PDB file of C-alpha atoms in Angstrom:
ATOM      1  CA  MET W1177     -12.426  -6.438  23.872  1.00  0.00           C
ATOM      2  CA  SER W1178     -11.755  -4.916  20.452  1.00  0.00           C
ATOM      3  CA  ASP W1179     -10.311  -6.947  17.594  1.00  0.00           C
ATOM      4  CA  LYS W1180      -8.359  -3.896  16.419  1.00  0.00           C
ATOM      5  CA  VAL W1181      -5.035  -2.463  17.514  1.00  0.00           C
ATOM      6  CA  ARG W1182      -4.491   1.294  17.327  1.00  0.00           C
ATOM      7  CA  ILE W1183      -1.203   2.289  15.724  1.00  0.00           C
ATOM      8  CA  GLN W1184      -0.211   5.900  15.187  1.00  0.00           C
ATOM      9  CA  PHE W1185       2.239   7.194  12.562  1.00  0.00           C
ATOM     10  CA  ASP W1186       3.894  10.543  12.017  1.00  0.00           C
ATOM     11  CA  PHE W1187       4.298  11.498   8.351  1.00  0.00           C
ATOM     12  CA  VAL W1188       6.232  14.320   6.758  1.00  0.00           C
ATOM     13  CA  PRO W1189       3.844  16.578   4.817  1.00  0.00           C
ATOM     14  CA  VAL W1190       4.771  15.247   1.361  1.00  0.00           C
ATOM     15  CA  ALA W1191       4.097  11.655   2.482  1.00  0.00           C
ATOM     16  CA  ALA W1192       0.760  12.654   4.024  1.00  0.00           C
ATOM     17  CA  GLU W1193      -0.193  14.374   0.769  1.00  0.00           C
ATOM     18  CA  GLY W1194       0.707  11.229  -1.169  1.00  0.00           C
ATOM     19  CA  LEU W1195      -1.381   9.136   1.191  1.00  0.00           C
ATOM     20  CA  ASP W1196      -4.339  11.466   0.785  1.00  0.00           C
ATOM     21  CA  ARG W1197      -3.926  11.374  -3.008  1.00  0.00           C
ATOM     22  CA  LEU W1198      -4.055   7.572  -2.892  1.00  0.00           C
ATOM     23  CA  VAL W1199      -7.230   7.668  -0.801  1.00  0.00           C
ATOM     24  CA  VAL W1200      -8.895   9.598  -3.617  1.00  0.00           C
ATOM     25  CA  GLU W1201      -7.329   7.648  -6.515  1.00  0.00           C
ATOM     26  CA  LEU W1202      -8.234   4.281  -5.005  1.00  0.00           C
ATOM     27  CA  GLY W1203     -11.648   5.350  -3.758  1.00  0.00           C
ATOM     28  CA  ALA W1204     -10.605   4.153  -0.318  1.00  0.00           C
ATOM     29  CA  ALA W1205     -12.706   4.863   2.732  1.00  0.00           C
ATOM     30  CA  SER W1206      -9.740   6.119   4.752  1.00  0.00           C
ATOM     31  CA  ARG W1207      -6.001   6.504   5.051  1.00  0.00           C
ATOM     32  CA  ALA W1208      -6.003   3.347   7.154  1.00  0.00           C
ATOM     33  CA  GLU W1209      -7.570   1.399   4.284  1.00  0.00           C
ATOM     34  CA  VAL W1210      -4.804   2.539   1.926  1.00  0.00           C
ATOM     35  CA  ILE W1211      -2.152   1.488   4.437  1.00  0.00           C
ATOM     36  CA  ARG W1212      -3.834  -1.907   4.957  1.00  0.00           C
ATOM     37  CA  ARG W1213      -3.923  -2.476   1.185  1.00  0.00           C
ATOM     38  CA  ALA W1214      -0.286  -1.425   0.859  1.00  0.00           C
ATOM     39  CA  LEU W1215       0.775  -3.784   3.639  1.00  0.00           C
ATOM     40  CA  ALA W1216      -1.158  -6.656   2.079  1.00  0.00           C
ATOM     41  CA  LEU W1217       0.539  -6.013  -1.277  1.00  0.00           C
ATOM     42  CA  LEU W1218       3.968  -5.764   0.340  1.00  0.00           C
ATOM     43  CA  ASP W1219       3.362  -8.969   2.291  1.00  0.00           C
ATOM     44  CA  ARG W1220       2.343 -10.837  -0.843  1.00  0.00           C
ATOM     45  CA  THR W1221       5.230  -9.555  -2.963  1.00  0.00           C
ATOM     46  CA  SER W1222       7.736 -10.189  -0.180  1.00  0.00           C
ATOM     47  CA  SER W1223       6.585 -13.797   0.206  1.00  0.00           C
ATOM     48  CA  HIS W1224       6.630 -14.264  -3.549  1.00  0.00           C
ATOM     49  CA  THR W1225      10.138 -12.896  -4.060  1.00  0.00           C
ATOM     50  CA  LYS W1226      11.477 -14.694  -0.993  1.00  0.00           C
ATOM     51  CA  SER W1227      10.516 -17.996  -2.595  1.00  0.00           C
ATOM     52  CA  GLY W1228      12.327 -17.067  -5.828  1.00  0.00           C
ATOM     53  CA  GLY W1229       9.496 -15.407  -7.713  1.00  0.00           C
ATOM     54  CA  LYS W1230       9.614 -12.077  -9.535  1.00  0.00           C
ATOM     55  CA  VAL W1231       7.267  -9.136  -9.538  1.00  0.00           C
ATOM     56  CA  ILE W1232       7.006  -7.589 -12.995  1.00  0.00           C
ATOM     57  CA  PHE W1233       5.089  -4.486 -14.014  1.00  0.00           C
ATOM     58  CA  HIS W1234       3.835  -4.042 -17.568  1.00  0.00           C
ATOM     59  CA  ASP W1235       2.843  -0.720 -19.053  1.00  0.00           C
ATOM     60  CA  VAL W1236      -0.213  -0.343 -21.268  1.00  0.00           C
ATOM     61  CA  ASP W1237       1.845  -1.429 -24.280  1.00  0.00           C
ATOM     62  CA  GLY W1238       2.874  -4.637 -22.552  1.00  0.00           C
ATOM     63  CA  LYS W1239       6.462  -3.523 -22.002  1.00  0.00           C
ATOM     64  CA  GLU W1240       8.166  -4.507 -18.764  1.00  0.00           C
TER      65      GLU W1240
END
């Protein structure tokens, strides 16, 4: 028995293009890897904000 579950998604073309761009930008092995990373990030940020934390992005100059 496999330890993986197959899930299929339908994307509009612009979303598929964005996903493919992220594969290249991140050096990911596949679209699935990008989606797994995105889900892990969303899970972590969701848990963090649910417990009262904040997620803050800083640009290269240190500005929020």
